[in-house]
mmCIF file of C-alpha atoms in Angstrom:
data_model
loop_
_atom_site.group_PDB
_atom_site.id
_atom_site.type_symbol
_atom_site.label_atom_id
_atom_site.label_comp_id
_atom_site.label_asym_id
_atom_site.label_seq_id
_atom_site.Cartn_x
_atom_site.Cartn_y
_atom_site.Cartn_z
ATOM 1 C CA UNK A 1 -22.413 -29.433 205.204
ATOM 2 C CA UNK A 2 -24.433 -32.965 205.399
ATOM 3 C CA UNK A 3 -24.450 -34.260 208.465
ATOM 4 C CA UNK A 4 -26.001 -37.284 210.523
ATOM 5 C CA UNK A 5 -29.487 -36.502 212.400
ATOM 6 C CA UNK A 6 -30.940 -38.464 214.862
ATOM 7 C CA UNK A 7 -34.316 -38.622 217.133
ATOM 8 C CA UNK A 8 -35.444 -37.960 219.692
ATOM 9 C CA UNK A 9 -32.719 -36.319 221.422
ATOM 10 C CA UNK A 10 -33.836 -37.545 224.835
ATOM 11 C CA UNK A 11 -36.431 -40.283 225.819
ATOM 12 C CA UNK A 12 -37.383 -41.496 229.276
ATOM 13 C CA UNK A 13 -39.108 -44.927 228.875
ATOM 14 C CA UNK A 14 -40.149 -47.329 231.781
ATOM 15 C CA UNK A 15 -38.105 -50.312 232.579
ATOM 16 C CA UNK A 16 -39.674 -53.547 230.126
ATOM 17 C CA UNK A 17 -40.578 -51.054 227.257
ATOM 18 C CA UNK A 18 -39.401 -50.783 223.897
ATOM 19 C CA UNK A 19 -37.866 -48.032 222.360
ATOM 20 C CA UNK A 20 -36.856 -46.867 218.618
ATOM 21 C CA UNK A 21 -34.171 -44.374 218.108
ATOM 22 C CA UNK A 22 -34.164 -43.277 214.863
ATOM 23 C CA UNK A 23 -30.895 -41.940 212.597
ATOM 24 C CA UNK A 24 -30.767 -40.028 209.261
ATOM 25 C CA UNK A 25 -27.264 -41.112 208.118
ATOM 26 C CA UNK A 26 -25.286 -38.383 205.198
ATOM 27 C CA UNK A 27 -26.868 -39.364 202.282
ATOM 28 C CA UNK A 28 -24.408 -40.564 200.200
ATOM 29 C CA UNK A 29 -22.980 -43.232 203.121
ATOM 30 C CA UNK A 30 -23.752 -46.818 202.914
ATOM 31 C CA UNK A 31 -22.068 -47.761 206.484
ATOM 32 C CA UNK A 32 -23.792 -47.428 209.427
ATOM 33 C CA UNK A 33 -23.123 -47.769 212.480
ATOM 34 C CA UNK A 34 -24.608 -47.485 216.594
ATOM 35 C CA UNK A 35 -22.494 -46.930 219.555
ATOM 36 C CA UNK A 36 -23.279 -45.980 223.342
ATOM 37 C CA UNK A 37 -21.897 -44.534 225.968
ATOM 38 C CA UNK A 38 -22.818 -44.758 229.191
ATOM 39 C CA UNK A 39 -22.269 -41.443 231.390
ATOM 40 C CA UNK A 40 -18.545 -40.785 232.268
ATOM 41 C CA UNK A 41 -17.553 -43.976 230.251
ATOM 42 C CA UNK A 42 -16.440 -45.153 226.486
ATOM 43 C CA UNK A 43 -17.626 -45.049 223.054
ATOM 44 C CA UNK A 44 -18.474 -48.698 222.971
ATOM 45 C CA UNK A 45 -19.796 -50.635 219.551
ATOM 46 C CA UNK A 46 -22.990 -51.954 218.919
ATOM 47 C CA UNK A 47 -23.383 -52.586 215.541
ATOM 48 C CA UNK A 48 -22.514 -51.932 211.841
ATOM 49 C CA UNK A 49 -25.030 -52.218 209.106
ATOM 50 C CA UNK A 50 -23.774 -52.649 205.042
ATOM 51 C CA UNK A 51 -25.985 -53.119 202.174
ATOM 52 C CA UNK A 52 -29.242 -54.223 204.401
ATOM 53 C CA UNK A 53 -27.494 -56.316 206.899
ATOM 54 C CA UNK A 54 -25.642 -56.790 209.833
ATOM 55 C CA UNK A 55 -22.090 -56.596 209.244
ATOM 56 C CA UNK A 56 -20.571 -56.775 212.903
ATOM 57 C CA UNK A 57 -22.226 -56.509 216.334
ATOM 58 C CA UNK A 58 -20.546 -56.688 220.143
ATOM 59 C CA UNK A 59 -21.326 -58.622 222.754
ATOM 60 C CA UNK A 60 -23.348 -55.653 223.852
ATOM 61 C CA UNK A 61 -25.654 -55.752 220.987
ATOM 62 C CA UNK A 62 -27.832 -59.520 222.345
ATOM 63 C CA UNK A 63 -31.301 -60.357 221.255
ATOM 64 C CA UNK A 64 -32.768 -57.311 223.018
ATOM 65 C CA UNK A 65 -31.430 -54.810 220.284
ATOM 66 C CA UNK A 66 -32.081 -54.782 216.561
ATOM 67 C CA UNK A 67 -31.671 -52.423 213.604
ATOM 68 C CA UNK A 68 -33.481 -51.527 210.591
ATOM 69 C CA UNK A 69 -33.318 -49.822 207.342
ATOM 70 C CA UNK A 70 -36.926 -49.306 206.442
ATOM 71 C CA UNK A 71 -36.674 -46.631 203.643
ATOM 72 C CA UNK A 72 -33.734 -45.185 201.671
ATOM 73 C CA UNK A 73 -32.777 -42.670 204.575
ATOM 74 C CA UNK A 74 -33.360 -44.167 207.868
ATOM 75 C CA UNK A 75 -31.815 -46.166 210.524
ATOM 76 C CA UNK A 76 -33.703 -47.441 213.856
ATOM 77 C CA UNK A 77 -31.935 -48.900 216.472
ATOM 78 C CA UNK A 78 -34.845 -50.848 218.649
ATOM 79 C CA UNK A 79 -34.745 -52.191 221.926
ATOM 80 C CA UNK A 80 -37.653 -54.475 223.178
ATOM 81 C CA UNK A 81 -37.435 -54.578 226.445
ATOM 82 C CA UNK A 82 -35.386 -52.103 228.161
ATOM 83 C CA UNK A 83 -33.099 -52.824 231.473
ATOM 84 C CA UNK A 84 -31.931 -49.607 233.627
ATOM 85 C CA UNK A 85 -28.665 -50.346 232.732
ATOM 86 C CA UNK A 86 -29.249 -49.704 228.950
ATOM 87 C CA UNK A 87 -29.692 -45.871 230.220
ATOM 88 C CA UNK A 88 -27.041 -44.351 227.934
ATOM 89 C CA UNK A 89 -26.454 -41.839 225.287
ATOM 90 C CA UNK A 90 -27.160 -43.881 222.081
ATOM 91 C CA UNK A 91 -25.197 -42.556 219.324
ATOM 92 C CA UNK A 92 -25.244 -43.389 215.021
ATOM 93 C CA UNK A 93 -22.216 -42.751 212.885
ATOM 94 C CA UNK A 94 -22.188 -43.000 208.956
ATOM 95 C CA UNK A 95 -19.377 -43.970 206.676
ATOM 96 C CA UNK A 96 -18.849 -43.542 202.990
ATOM 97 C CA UNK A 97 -17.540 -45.020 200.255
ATOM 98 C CA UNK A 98 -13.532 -45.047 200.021
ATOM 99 C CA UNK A 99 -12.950 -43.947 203.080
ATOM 100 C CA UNK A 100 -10.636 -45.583 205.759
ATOM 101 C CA UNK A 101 -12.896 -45.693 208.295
ATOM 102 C CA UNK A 102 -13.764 -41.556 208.728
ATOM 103 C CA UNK A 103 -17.296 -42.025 210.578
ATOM 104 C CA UNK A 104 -19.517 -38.914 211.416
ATOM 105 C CA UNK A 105 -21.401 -38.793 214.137
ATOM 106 C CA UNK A 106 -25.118 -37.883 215.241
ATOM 107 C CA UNK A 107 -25.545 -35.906 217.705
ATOM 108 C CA UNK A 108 -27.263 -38.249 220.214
ATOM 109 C CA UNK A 109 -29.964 -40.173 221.828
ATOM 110 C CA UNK A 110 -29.962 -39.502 225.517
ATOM 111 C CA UNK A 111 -32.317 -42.695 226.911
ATOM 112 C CA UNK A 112 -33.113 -42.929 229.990
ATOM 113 C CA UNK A 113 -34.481 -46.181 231.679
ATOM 114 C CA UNK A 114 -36.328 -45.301 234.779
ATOM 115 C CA UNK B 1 -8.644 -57.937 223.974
ATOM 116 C CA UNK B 2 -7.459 -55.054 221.988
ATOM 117 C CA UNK B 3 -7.160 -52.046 224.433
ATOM 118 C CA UNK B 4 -6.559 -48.112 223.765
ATOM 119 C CA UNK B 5 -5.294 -46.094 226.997
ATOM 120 C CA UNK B 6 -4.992 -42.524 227.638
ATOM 121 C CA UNK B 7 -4.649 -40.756 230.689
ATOM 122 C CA UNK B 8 -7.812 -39.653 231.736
ATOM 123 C CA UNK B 9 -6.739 -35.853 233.182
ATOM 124 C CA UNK B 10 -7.545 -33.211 233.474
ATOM 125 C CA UNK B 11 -4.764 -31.748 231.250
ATOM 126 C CA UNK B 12 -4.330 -28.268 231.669
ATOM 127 C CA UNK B 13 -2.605 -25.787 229.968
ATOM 128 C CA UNK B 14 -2.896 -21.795 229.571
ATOM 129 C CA UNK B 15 -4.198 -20.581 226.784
ATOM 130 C CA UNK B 16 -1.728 -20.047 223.712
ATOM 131 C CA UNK B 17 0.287 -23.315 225.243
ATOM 132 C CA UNK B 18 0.455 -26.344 222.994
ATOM 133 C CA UNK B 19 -1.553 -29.108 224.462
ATOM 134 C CA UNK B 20 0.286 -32.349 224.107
ATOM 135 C CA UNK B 21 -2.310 -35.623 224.064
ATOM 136 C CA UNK B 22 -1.323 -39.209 224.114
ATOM 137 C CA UNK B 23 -2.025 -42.759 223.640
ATOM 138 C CA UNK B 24 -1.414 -46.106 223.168
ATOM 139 C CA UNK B 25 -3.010 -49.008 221.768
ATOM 140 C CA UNK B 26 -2.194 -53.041 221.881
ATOM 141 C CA UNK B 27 -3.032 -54.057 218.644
ATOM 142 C CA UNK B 28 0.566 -54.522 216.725
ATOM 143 C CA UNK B 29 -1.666 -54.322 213.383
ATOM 144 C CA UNK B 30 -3.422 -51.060 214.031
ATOM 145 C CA UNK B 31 -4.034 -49.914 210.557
ATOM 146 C CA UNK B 32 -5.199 -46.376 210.988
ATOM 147 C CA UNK B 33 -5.882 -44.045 214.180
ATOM 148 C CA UNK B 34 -7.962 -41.415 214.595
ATOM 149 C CA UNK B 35 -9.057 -38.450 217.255
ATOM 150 C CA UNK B 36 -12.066 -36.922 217.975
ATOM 151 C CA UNK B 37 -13.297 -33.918 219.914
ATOM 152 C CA UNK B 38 -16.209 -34.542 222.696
ATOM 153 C CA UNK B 39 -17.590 -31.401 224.127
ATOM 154 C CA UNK B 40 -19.467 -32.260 227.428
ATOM 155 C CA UNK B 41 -23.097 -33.699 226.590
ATOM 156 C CA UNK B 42 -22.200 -33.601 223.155
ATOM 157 C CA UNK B 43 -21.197 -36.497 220.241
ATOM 158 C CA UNK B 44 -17.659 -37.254 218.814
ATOM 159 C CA UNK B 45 -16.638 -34.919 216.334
ATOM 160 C CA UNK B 46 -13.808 -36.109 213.946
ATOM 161 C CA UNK B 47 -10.693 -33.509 213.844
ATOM 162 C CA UNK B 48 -7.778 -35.374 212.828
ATOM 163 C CA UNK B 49 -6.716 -39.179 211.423
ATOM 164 C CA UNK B 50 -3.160 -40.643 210.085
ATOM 165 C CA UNK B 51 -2.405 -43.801 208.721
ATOM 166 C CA UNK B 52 1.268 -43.587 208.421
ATOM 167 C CA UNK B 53 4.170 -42.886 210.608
ATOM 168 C CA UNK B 54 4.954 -39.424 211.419
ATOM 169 C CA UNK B 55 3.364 -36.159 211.363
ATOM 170 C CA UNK B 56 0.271 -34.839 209.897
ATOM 171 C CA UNK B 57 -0.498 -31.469 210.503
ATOM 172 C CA UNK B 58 -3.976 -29.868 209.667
ATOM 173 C CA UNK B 59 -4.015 -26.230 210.857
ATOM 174 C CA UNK B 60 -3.399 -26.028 215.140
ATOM 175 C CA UNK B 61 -3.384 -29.646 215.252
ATOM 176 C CA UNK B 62 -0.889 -31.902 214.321
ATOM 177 C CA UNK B 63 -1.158 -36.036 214.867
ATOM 178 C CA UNK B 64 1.672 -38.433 215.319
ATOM 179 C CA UNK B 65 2.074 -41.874 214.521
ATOM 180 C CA UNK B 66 4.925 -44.712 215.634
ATOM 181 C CA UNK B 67 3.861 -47.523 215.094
ATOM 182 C CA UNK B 68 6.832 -49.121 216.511
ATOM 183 C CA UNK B 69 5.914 -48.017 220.104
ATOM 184 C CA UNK B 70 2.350 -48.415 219.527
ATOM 185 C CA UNK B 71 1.968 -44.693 219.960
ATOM 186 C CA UNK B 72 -0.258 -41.951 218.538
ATOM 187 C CA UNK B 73 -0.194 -38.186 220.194
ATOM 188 C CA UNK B 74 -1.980 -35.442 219.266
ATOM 189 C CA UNK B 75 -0.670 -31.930 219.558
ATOM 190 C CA UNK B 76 -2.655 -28.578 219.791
ATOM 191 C CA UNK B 77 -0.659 -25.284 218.903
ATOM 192 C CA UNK B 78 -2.386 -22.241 220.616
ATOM 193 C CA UNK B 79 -4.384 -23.337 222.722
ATOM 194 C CA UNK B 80 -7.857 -21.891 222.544
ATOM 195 C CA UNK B 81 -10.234 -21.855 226.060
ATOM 196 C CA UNK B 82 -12.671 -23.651 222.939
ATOM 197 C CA UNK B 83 -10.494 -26.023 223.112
ATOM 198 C CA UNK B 84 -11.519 -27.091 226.641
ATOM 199 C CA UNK B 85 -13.094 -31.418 225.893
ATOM 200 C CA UNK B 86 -12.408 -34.501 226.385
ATOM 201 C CA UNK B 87 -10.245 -35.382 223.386
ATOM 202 C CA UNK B 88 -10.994 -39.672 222.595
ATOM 203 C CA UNK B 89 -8.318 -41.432 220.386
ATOM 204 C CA UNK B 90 -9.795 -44.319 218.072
ATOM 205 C CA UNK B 91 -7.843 -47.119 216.834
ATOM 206 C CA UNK B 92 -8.836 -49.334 213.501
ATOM 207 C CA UNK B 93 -7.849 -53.117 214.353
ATOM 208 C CA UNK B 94 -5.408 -54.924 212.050
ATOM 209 C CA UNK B 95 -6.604 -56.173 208.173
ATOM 210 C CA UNK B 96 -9.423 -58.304 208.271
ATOM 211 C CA UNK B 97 -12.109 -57.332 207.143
ATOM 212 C CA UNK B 98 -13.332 -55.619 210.333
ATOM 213 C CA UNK B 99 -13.527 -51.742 210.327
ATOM 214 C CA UNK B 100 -15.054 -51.389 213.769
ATOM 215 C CA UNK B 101 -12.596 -48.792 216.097
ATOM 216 C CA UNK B 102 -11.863 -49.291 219.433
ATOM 217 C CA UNK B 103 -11.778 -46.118 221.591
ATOM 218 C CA UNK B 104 -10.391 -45.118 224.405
ATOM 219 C CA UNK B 105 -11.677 -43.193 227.629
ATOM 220 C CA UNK B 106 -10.455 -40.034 226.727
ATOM 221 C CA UNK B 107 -8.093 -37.461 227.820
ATOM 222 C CA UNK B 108 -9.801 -34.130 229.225
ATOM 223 C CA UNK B 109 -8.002 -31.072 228.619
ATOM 224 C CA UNK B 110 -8.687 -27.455 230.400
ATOM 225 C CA UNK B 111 -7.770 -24.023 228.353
ATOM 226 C CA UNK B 112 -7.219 -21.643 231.390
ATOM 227 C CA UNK B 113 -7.524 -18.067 229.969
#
C-alpha cells in the first residue's frame, strides 16, 4: 500500500541552525501538506502546497519556514534559523485527486532544538 | 476562530465494551469530519470520515454526524486493548475554497483487558 515517507525521523540541531525535513508524498497526490505538533498538544497547520505553490499557510508558518518541491517526488520543509520552541514533531500529509480532503500521513520528523 | 473540542480523558472501557468518542466543532458550515487514530509517538492514521448526517459504519467503527448540534461521535464495537490511542477528530471548514482541517486535542481511550 503507498504510503507517505519522510526523513530523518529525528534531528537534534542547535538553536540559530537550519534544518530540512524532507517528505516523499504517495505518488499519485498533488496536495501537500506540513503540520506540527508540539509534545502533548494539537495537530496544528503549517502549510499546503498545489501545483508548485503555496496554497495556504498559518500564522505559524512566518518567514523562518519555507517549502520546496525540487524534483517530481519530494517535499522539504526548511527552517533557517531555528528557535527552541520550534522543537516539535514535524509531520507531511498528501492528498489526491477527488478526494474530500482524505490526507495520509508520514510518519514523522521528531526535531529537536537544543 | 473555528474551534474543535473533545474531552481529553482518559476514556476507559473493558475490553469487548463499545467505546463511545465525541466532539464538537463551531463552524455552522463544517463540510466534512473526519477521525484519526494516534498511537503514542506515532502520526495520525485516518480510520473513518462522513460527510452527511447519520451513521456510517466501516467494520467496529461506526461515525456519526448532526450537523444540527454541531456534533460528530465516533463509536468502537469490541473494544480491542489495540485499540488503546488518543483518537483526534478533524473538521473541514465551510465552502471556500480552503481545505485545511482543524483538529482537535484528542480524546485518549484505555482498553483494559
Amino acid at each position: 500500500e503507498p504510503e507517505v515517507t519522510q526523513t530523518p525521523s529525528h534531528q537534534v540541531t542547535q538553536m540559530g541552525q537550519e534544518v530540512i525535513l524532507r517528505c516523499v508524498p504517495i505518488s499519485n497526490h498533488l496536495y501537500f501538506y506540513w503540520y506540527r505538533q508540539i509534545l502533548g498538544q494539537k495537530v496544528e497547520f503549517l502549510v499546503s502546497f498545489y501545483n508548485n505553490e503555496i496554497s495556504e499557510k498559518s500564522e505559524i508558518f512566518d518567514d523562518q519556514f519555507s517549502v520546496e518541491r525540487p524534483d517530481g517526488s519530494n517535499f522539504t520543509l526548511k527552517i533557517r534559523s531555528t528557535k527552541l520552541e520550534d522543537s516539535a514533531m514535524y509531520f507531511c500529509a498528501s492528498k489526491g485527486v477527488g478526494s474530500y480532503n482524505e490526507q495520509f500521513f508520514g510518519p514523522g520528523t521528531r526535531l529537536t532544538v537544543l | 476562530q473555528k474551534e474543535v473540542e473533545q474531552n481529553s480523558g482518559p476514556l476507559s472501557v473493558p475490553e469487548g465494551a463499545i467505546a463511545s468518542l465525541n466532539c464538537t466543532y463551531s463552524d455552522r458550515g463544517s463540510q466534512s469530519f473526519f477521525w484519526y487514530r494516534q498511537y503514542s509517538g506515532k502520526s495520525p492514521e485516518l480510520i473513518m470520515f462522513i460527510y452527511s448526517n447519520g451513521d456510517k459504519e466501516d467494520g467496529r467503527f461506526t461515525a456519526q454526524l448532526n450537523k444540527a448540534s454541531q456534533y460528530v461521535s465516533l463509536l468502537i464495537r469490541d473494544s480491542q486493548p489495540s485499540d488503546s490511542a488518543t483518537y483526534l477528530c478533524a473538521v473541514n471548514p465551510s465552502a471556500g475554497g480552503s481545505y485545511i482541517p482543524t483538529f482537535g486535542r484528542g480524546t485518549s481511550l484505555i482498553v483494559h483487558p
